[in-house]
Each structure stands twice: as structure tokens, then as C-alpha cells.
Tab-separated table of C-alpha atoms and ligand atoms in Angstrom:
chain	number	residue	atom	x	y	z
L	1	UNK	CA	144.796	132.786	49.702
L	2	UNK	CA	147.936	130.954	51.029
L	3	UNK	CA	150.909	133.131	52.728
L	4	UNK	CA	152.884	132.938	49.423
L	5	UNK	CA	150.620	134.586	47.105
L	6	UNK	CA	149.360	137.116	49.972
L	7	UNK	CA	152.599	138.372	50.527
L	8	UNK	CA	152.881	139.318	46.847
L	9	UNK	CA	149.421	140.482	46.119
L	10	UNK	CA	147.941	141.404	49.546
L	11	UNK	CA	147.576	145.550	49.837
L	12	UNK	CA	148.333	146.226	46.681
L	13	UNK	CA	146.446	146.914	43.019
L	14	UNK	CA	147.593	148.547	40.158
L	15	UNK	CA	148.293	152.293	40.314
L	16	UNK	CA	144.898	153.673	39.184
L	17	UNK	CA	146.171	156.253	37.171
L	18	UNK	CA	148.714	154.371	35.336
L	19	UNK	CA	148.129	150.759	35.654
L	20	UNK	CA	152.092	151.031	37.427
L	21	UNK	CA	151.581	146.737	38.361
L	22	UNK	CA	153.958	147.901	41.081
L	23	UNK	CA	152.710	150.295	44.368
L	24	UNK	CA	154.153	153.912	43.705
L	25	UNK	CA	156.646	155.543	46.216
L	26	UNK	CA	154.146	158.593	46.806
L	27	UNK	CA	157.362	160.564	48.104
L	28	UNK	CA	155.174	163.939	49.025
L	29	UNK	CA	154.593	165.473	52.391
L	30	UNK	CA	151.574	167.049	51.397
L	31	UNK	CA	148.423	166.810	49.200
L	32	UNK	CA	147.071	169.732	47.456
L	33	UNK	CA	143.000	170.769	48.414
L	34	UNK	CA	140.600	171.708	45.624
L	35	UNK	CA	138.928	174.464	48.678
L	36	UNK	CA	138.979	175.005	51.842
L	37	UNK	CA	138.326	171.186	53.875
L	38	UNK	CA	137.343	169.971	50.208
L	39	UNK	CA	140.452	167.195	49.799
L	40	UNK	CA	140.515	163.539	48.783
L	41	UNK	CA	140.963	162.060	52.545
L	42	UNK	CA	144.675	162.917	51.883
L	43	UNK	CA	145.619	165.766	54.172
L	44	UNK	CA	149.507	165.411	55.082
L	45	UNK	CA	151.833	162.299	55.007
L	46	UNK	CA	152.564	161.811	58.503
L	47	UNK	CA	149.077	160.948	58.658
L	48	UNK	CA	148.034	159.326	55.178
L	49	UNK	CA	150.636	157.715	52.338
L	50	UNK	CA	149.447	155.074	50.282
L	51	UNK	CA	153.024	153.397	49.781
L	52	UNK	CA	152.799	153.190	54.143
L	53	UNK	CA	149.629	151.706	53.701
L	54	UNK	CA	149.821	149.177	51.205
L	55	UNK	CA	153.040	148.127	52.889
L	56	UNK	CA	150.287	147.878	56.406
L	57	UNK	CA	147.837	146.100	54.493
L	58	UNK	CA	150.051	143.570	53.050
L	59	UNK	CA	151.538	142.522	56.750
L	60	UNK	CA	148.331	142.465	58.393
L	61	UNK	CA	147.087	139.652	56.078
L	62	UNK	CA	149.729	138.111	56.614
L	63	UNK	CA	149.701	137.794	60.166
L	64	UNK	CA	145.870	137.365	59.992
L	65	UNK	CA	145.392	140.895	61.945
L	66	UNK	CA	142.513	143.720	60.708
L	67	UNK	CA	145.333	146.564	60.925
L	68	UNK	CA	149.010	146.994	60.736
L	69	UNK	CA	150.481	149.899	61.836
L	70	UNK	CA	153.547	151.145	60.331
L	71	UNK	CA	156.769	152.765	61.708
L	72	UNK	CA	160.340	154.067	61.430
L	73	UNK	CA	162.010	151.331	63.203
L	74	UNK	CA	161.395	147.776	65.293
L	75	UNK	CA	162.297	150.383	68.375
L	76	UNK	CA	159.544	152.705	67.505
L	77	UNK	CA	156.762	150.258	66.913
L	78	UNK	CA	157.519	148.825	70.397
L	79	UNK	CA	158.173	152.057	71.852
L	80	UNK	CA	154.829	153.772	70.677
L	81	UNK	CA	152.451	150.163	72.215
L	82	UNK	CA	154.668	151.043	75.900
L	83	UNK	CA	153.373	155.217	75.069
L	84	UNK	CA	149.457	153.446	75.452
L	85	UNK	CA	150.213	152.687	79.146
L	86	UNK	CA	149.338	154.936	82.130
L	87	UNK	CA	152.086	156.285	84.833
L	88	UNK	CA	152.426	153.006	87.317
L	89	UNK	CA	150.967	150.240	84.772
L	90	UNK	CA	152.952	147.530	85.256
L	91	UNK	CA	154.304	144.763	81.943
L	92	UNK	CA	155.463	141.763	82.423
L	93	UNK	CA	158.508	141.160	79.547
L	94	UNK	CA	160.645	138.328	78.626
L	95	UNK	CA	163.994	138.396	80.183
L	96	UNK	CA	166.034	136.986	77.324
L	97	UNK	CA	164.997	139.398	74.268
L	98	UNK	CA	166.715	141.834	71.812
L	99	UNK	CA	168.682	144.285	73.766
L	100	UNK	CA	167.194	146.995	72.853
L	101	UNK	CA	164.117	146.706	74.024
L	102	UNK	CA	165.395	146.190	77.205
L	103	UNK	CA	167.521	149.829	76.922
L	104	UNK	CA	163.831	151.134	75.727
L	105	UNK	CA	162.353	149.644	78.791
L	106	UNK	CA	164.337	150.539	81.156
L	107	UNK	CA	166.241	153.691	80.575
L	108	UNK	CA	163.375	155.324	78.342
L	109	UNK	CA	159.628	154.588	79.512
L	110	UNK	CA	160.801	153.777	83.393
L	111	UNK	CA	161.338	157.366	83.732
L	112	UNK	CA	157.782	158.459	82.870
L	113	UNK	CA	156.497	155.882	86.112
L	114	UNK	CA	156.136	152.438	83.837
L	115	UNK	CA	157.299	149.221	85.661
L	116	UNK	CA	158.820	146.507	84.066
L	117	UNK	CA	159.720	143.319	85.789
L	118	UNK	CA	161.339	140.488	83.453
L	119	UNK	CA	160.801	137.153	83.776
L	120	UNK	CA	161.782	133.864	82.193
L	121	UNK	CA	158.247	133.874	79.935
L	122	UNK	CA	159.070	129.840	79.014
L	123	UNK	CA	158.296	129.469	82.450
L	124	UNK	CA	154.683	129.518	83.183
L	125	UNK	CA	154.880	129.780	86.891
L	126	UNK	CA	157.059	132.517	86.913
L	127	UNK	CA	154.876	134.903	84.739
L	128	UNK	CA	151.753	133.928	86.652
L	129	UNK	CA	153.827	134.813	89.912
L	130	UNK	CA	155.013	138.186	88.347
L	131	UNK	CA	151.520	139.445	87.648
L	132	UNK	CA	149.948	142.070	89.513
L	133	UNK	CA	146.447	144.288	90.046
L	134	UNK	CA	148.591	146.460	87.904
L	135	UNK	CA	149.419	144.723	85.061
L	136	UNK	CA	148.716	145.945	81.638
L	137	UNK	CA	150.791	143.962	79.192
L	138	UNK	CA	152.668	140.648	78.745
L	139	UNK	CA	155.651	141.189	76.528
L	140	UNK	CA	157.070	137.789	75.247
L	141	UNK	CA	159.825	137.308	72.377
L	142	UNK	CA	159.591	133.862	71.241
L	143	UNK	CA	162.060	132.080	70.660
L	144	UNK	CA	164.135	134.189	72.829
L	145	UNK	CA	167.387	136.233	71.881
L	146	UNK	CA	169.803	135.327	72.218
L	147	UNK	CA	169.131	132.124	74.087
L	148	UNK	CA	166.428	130.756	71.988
L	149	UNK	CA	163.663	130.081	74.363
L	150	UNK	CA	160.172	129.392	73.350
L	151	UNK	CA	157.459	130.499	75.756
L	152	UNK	CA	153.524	128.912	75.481
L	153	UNK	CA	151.610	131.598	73.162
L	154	UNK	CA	148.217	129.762	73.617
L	155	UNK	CA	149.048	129.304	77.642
L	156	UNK	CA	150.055	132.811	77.644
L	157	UNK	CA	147.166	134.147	75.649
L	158	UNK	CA	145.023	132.343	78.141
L	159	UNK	CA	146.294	133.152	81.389
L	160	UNK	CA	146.380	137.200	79.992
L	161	UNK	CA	142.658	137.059	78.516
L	162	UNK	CA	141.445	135.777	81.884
L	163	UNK	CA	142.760	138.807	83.636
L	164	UNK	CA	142.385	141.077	81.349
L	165	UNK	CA	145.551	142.355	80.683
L	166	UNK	CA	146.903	142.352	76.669
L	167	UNK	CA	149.130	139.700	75.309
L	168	UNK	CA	151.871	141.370	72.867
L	169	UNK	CA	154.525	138.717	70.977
L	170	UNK	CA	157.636	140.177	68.826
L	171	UNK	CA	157.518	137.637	66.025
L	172	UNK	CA	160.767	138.840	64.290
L	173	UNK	CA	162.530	135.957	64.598
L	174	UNK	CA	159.628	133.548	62.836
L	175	UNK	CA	157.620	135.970	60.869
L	176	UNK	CA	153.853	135.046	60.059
L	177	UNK	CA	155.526	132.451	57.748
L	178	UNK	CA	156.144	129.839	60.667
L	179	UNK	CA	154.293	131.518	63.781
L	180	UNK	CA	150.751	133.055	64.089
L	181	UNK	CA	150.672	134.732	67.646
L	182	UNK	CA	146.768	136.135	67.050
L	183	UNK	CA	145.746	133.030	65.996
L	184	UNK	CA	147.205	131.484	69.388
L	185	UNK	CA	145.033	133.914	71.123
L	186	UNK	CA	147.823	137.045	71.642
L	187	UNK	CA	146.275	140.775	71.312
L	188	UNK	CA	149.092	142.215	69.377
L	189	UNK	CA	152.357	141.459	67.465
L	190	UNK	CA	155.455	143.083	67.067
L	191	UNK	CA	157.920	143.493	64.300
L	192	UNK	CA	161.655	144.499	63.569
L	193	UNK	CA	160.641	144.749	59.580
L	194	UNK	CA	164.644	145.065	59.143
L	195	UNK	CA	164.694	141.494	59.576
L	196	UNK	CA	163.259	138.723	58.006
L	197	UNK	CA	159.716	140.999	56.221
L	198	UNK	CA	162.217	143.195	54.364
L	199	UNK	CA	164.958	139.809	54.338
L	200	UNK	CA	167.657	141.974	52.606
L	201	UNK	CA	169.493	144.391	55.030
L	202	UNK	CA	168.713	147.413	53.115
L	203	UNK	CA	166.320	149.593	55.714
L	204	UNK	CA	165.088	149.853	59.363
L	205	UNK	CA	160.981	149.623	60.246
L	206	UNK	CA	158.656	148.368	62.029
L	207	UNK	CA	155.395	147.403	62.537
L	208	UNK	CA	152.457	146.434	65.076
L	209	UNK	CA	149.511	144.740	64.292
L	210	UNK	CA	146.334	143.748	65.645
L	211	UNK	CA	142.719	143.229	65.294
L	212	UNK	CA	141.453	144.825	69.038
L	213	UNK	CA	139.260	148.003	68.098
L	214	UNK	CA	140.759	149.549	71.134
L	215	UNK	CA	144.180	149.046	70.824
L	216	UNK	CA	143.502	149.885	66.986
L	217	UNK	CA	142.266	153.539	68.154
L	218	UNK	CA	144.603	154.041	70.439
L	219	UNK	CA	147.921	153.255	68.626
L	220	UNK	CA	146.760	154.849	65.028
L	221	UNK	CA	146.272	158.242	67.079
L	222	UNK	CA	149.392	157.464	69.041
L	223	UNK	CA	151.375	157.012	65.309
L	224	UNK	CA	150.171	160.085	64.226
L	225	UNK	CA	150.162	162.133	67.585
L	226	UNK	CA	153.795	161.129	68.283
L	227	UNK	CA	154.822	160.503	64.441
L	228	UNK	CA	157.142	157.870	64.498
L	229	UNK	CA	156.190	156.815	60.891
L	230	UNK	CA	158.469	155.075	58.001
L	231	UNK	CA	158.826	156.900	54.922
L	232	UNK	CA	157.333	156.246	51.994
L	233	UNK	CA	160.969	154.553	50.460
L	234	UNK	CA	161.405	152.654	52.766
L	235	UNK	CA	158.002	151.013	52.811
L	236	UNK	CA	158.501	150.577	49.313
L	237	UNK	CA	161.372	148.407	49.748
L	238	UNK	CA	160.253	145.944	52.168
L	239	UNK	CA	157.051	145.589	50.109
L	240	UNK	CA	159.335	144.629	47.343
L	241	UNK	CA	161.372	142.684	50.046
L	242	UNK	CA	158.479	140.557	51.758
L	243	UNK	CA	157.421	139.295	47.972
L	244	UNK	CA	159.898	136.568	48.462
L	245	UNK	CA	158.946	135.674	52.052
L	246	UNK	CA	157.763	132.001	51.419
L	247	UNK	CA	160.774	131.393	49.610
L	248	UNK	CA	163.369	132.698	51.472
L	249	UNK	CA	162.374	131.349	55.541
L	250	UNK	CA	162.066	127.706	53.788
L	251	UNK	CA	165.461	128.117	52.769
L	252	UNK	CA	166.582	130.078	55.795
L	253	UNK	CA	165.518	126.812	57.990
L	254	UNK	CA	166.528	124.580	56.153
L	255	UNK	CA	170.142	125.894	56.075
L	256	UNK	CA	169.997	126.781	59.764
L	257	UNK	CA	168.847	122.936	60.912
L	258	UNK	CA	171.748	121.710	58.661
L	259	UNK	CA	174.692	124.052	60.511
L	260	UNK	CA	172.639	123.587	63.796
L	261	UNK	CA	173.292	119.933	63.139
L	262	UNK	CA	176.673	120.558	62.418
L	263	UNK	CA	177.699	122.601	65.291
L	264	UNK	CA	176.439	119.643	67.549
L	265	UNK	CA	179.021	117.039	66.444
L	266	UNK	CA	181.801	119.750	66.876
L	267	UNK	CA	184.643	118.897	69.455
L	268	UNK	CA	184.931	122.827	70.588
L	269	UNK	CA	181.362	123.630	70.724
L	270	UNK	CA	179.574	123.136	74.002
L	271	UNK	CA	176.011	123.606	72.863
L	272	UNK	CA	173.572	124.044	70.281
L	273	UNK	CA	170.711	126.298	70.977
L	274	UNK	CA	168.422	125.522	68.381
L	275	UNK	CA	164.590	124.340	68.880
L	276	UNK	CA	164.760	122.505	65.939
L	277	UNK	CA	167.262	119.876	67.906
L	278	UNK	CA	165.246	117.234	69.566
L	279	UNK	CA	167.395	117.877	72.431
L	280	UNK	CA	166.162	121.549	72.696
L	281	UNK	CA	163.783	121.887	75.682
L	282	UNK	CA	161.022	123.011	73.980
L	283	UNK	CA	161.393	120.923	70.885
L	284	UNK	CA	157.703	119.812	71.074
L	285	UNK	CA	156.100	122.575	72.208
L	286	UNK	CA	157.942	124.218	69.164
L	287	UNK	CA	156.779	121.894	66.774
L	288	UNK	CA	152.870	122.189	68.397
L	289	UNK	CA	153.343	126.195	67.991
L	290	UNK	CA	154.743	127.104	65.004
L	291	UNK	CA	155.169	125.342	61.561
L	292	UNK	CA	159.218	126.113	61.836
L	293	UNK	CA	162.128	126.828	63.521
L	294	UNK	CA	163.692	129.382	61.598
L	295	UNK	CA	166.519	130.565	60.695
L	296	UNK	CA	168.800	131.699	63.845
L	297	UNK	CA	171.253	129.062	65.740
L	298	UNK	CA	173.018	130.232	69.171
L	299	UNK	CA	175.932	128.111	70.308
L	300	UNK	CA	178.393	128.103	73.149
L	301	UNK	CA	182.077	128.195	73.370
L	302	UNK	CA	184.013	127.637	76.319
L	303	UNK	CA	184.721	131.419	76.756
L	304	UNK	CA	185.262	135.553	75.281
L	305	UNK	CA	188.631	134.341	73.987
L	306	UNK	CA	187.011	131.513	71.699
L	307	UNK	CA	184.199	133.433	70.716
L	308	UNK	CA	186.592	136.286	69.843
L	309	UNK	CA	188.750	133.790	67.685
L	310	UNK	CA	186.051	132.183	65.945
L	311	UNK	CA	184.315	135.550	65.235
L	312	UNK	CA	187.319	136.595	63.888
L	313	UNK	CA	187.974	134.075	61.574
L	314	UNK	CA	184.656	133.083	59.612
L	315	UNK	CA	184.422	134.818	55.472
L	316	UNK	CA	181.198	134.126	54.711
L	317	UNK	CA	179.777	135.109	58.130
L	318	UNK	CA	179.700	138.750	58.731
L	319	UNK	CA	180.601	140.122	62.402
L	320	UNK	CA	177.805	142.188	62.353
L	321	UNK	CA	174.358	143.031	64.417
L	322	UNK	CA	171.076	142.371	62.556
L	323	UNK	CA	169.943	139.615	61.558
L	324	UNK	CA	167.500	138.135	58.892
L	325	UNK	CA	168.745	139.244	55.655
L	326	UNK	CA	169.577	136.581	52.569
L	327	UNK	CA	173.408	137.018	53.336
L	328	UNK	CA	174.665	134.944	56.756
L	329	UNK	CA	175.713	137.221	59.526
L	330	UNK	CA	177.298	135.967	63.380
L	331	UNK	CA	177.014	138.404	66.352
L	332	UNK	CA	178.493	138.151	69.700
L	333	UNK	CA	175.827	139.229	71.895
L	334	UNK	CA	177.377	139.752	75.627
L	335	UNK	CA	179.371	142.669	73.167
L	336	UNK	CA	176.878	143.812	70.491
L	337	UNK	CA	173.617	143.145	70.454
L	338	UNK	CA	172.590	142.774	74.068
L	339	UNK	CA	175.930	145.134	75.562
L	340	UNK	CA	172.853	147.447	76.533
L	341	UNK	CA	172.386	144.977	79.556
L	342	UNK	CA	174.118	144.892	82.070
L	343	UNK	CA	176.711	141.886	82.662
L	344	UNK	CA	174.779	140.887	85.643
L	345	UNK	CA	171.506	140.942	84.266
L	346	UNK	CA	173.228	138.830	81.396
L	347	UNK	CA	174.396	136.478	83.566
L	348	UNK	CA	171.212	135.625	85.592
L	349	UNK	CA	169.495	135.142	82.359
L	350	UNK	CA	171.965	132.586	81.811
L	351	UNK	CA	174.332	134.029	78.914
L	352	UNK	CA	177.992	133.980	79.074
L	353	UNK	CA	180.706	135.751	76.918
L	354	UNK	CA	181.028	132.597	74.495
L	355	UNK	CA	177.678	132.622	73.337
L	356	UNK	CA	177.738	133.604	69.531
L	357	UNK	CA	174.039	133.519	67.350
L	358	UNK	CA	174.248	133.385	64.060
L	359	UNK	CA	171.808	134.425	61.639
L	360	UNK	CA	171.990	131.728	58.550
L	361	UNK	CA	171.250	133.098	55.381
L	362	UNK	CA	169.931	131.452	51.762
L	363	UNK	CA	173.726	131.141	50.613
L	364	UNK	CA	175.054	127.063	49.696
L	365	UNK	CA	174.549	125.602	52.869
L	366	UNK	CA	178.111	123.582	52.019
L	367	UNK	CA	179.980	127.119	51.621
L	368	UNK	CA	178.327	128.095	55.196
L	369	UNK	CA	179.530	124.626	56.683
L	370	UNK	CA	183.073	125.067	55.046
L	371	UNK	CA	182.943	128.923	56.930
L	372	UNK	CA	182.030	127.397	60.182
L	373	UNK	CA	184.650	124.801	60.075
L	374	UNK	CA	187.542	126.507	58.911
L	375	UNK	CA	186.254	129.150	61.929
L	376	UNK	CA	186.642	126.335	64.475
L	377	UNK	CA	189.456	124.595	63.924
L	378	UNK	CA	191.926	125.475	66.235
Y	401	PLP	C1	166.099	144.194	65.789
Y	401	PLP	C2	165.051	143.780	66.707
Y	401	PLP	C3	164.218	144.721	67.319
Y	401	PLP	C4	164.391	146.216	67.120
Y	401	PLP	O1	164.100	146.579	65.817
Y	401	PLP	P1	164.813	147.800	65.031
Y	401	PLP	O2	164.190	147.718	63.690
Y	401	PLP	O3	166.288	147.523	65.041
Y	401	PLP	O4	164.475	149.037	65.784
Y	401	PLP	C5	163.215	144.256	68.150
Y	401	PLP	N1	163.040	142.938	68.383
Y	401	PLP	C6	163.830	142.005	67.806
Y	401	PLP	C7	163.594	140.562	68.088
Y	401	PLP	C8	164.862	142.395	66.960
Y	401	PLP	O5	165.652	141.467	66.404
């Protein structure tokens, strides 16, 4: 089945009892036993709810994986694959990527022995330099955030199989709709399911998902075991939410190459970070890689005092964090998104105080341009 009708249909039949054409919010916390360890596999619903895993089913087809695994938030998917490494096992991560993963990193799982070490992952070289005996993971966003970097998945996937040491991708930016990290070869992938899967701002979740028995094993008993799990209502919604997947990312890129396009001919904007330009650096490894660019655009302004007068002035863009819903939204990252690193840090990675990203939503594309414009002029 294509990626349009399996994000409607996949995980999900009619409600047996009722024929309900839509999957039941089964909001219990318990299932009642007919005698003692007589039960219908249904035991207690941090461990078993059928809305959860419907919602699990439906994402794993989607990104071609045997098993998704569910949870309460992008953070806790990503926090419960580090809680499968051993005291002094070592992951190599991007260096540009959502900021809190970073805080996760490095003020969470550091303190139970973990080493990180971050390294620009669009740079081959310098993540086959970074690897040691030690190394049990290769943590790459792609493209980056907030820079909007796109690292080699099937290079990647290579250089990690031949050492054995797992490949895991957060593919919240492109969803399985433009970018398939297990088909390039990757072990896992990670998801923010706030973003683009639900696509409408209205919950937090998140998912892993992969097709390696042992990773399977280990991260099902690690769900349960540490409980980090989604309810059932919110797995509801972003099964209702991911229905409109293949019509919404179209939509999303093609309003996001339009403003990217836009933003280039503008006097006061310094660059476009988009690797849908053919000027972006990785323009043709992008197009090689995934089957779109998707729907976030990072530019640069001179400084903090134009990125705090543009922010301030846009109507249709929303100062807020998040990203990935229908409605447009513009963060500043040095103060929002990524304020968890430190300036420093920030600054070797190569992002400065007028950076702004903006996540372009489904709205006219002429009403966004109008925003933008009216935003810049001085
Ligand atoms: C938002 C985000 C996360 C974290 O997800 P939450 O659902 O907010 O916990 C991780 N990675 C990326 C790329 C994100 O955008």
C-alpha cells in the first residue's frame, strides 16, 4: 500500500464489538480477569492499550519498521533508547539538534557514567574520528536544528554496521513521508510525534521504531519497566492527526520552498538555510536521500536586535517553540528552543543570535509571504 492510504488504514480495524470504523480511546488502567491468571492478554495499561497500539502499528508501517514503540513525549522516546546503554558506553550525536536532547544528554544520562561527544554528523571524517572501542550509538538529526544540515544516512549506516555499533536518526523534521532512515540502512528512528505525525499542535509523544529483535526486547521491557508511556487520548489524537500526513508535508514543502525562495531575494536577510536551495550544501545529497525537503526554513539576520524586531512584528507567524503543526510558527533559537545550550557551544556549532527557523504551515502561501514582508521591512 502507498504511504497515503497506510497512514489512514495501517493498525487499525473496526472495533470488534461495535463495528466503531474509528479505533476506541480504551481510557482504563486496568482489565478485569475471569480467575486467577485466566485474562485476555490484557493485564494493566501501562503495559497493554489497544488505542497505544494501533497508534504503534500505524507508524511502524509507515516508516517500514516491524515495531513502534510508543511514549509520553519526543524526550522520553529518546531518553528511554540512551536507558539501553551500559555505565561508560560512549554515543556519538549530532552537534546541531533540538535542544533538548542535548539538556537530556548532558545534564540527565551523563550523570549515570554515559559519554557523549558531538560532532558535526554532515561531516564524515569527523564522526569516523569521534568513534571509539566504546561506542554504542550514532545519534544523527537530519537535517539539523536549527542549522539545517543533512548528514549521509546510507554512509552513516555503513560506517556503524561495520563496527557494530547502532545507527539511530530523529526523523521529526521529514517524517516517513520524505525520509526512510531503515531503509538507508539505520537501526532505529526517532520521533517528536508533536510535530509533523500528529501535524496539529494539540499533544506531546513520541515514538521509536525499529525492526532489530534485540533492540525490540530491550526497549519494550525498558517502556514498561520505566513506564514512560502516552495515554490512551493522546494516541488517539495523533492517529486521527497522521490520517492527513500525505496531504499536509506536500503542502508544508511546497509553501516552505516558496518563502525559502523569498527570503533569498530579501535586502535584510543574510542567508537562507534551506536544502531545498540549490545553493544549500547538501542540495544533492538531499535530493539522493529523501524525496523532500520539508517544511522548516532557517535564515539569518545581521544580529539579536533584528531578529528581535522581526519576531516581533510577523501576525500570521506565531513566536512560539514547536514546530510542525498546520498553523505557521517562527522561533528564535539562541533564546527558545536551543537556550538549553550553552552560548559557547552555540557558537562553535556555528549559530548566532539572528538566526530565526520558521516552521511554515498549510496556510495561503501569499498571506505567509505578505507576514514575512511586512516583518522585514524596516
Ligand atoms: C521537539 C523535538 C524533540 C523532543 O520532542 P518532545 O515531544 O518535545 O519531547 C526531539 N527532536 C526534535 C527534532 C524535535 O523537534
Amino acid at each position: 500500500m502507498g504511504i497515503a492510504t497506510d497512514s489512514i488504514h495501517a493498525g487499525q480495524q473496526p472495533d470488534p464489538t461495535t463495528g466503531a470504523i474509528m479505533t476506541p480511546i480504551y481510557q482504563t488502567s486496568t482489565y478485569v480477569q475471569e480467575e486467577l491468571g485466566v485474562h485476555k492478554g490484557y493485564e494493566y495499561a501501562r503495559t497493554h492499550n489497544l488505542t497505544r497500539a494501533a497508534w504503534e502499528q500505524c507508524v511502524a508501517k509507515l516508516e517500514g519498521a516491524t515495531t513502534g514503540i510508543a511514549f509520553g513525549s519526543g524526550l522520553a522516546a529518546i531518553g528511554t533508547l540512551i536507558q539501553a546503554l551500559e555505565p561508560g558506553d560512549h554515543v556519538v550525536s549530532s552537534n546541531d539538534m533540538y535542544g533538548g536532547t542535548y539538556r537530556l544528554y548532558e545534564r540527565v544520562y551523563r550523570r549515570y557514567g554515559i559519554e557523549f561527544e558531538y560532532v558535526d554528523t554532515s561531516d564524515l571524517d569527523a564522526v569516523r574520528a569521534a568513534i571509539r572501542p566504546t561506542t554504542r550509538l550514532l545519534y544523527v538529526e537530519t537535517p539539523s536544528n536549527p542549522l539545517m544540515k543533512v548528514s549521509d544516512l546510507a554512509a552513516l549506516a555503513e560506517m556503524a554496521r561495520a563496527r557494530g555499533i547502532a545507527l539511530a536518526v530523529d526523523n521529526t523534521f521529514l517524517t516517513p513521508f520524505f525520509q526512510r532512515p531503515l531503509e538507508l540502512g539505520a537501526h532505529l528512528v526517532v520521533h517528536s510525534v508533536t510535530k509533523y505525525l500528529n501535524g496539529h499542535s494539540d499533544m506531546v509523544g513520541g515514538m521509536l521504531l525499529t525492526s532489530e529483535p534485540a533492540w525490540i526486547e530491550k526497549l519494550r521491557f525498558l517502556q514498561n519497566a520505566a513506564g514512560a508511556v502516552p495515554g490512551p487520548m493522546d494516541c488517539w489524537l495523533a492517529l486521527r492527526g497522521v490520517k492527513t500526513l500525505a496531504v499536509r508535508m506536500p503542502r508544508h514543502e511546497a509553501n516552505a520552498m516558496l518563502v525559502a525562495q523569498h527570503l533569498v531575494r530579501h535586502p535584510r536577510v543574510e542567508r537562507v538555510l534551506y536544502p531545498g536551495l540549490p545553493e544549500h550544501p547538501a542540495h544533492a545529497l538531499s535530493t539522493r536521500q529523501t524525496s523532500g525537503f520539508g517544511g522548516m526554513v532557517s535564515f539569518l539576520l545581521r544580529d539579536l536586535e533584528e531578529a528581535r524586531q522581526v519576531a516581533g512584528r510577523t501576525r500570521l507567524f506565531a513566536l512560539a517553540e514547536s514546530l510542525g503543526g498546520v498553523e505557521s510558527l517562527l522561533c528564535h533559537p539562541a533564546s527558545m528552543t536551543h537556550a538549553s545550550v550553552p552560548r559557547a557551544e552555540r557558537e562553535r556549532m556555528g549559530f548566532t543570535d539572528g538566526l530565526l527557523r520558521l516552521s511554515v504551515g498549510i496556510e495561503d502561501v501569499e498571506d505567509l509571504l505578505q507576514d514575512l514582508d511586512h516583518a522585514l521591512a524596516v
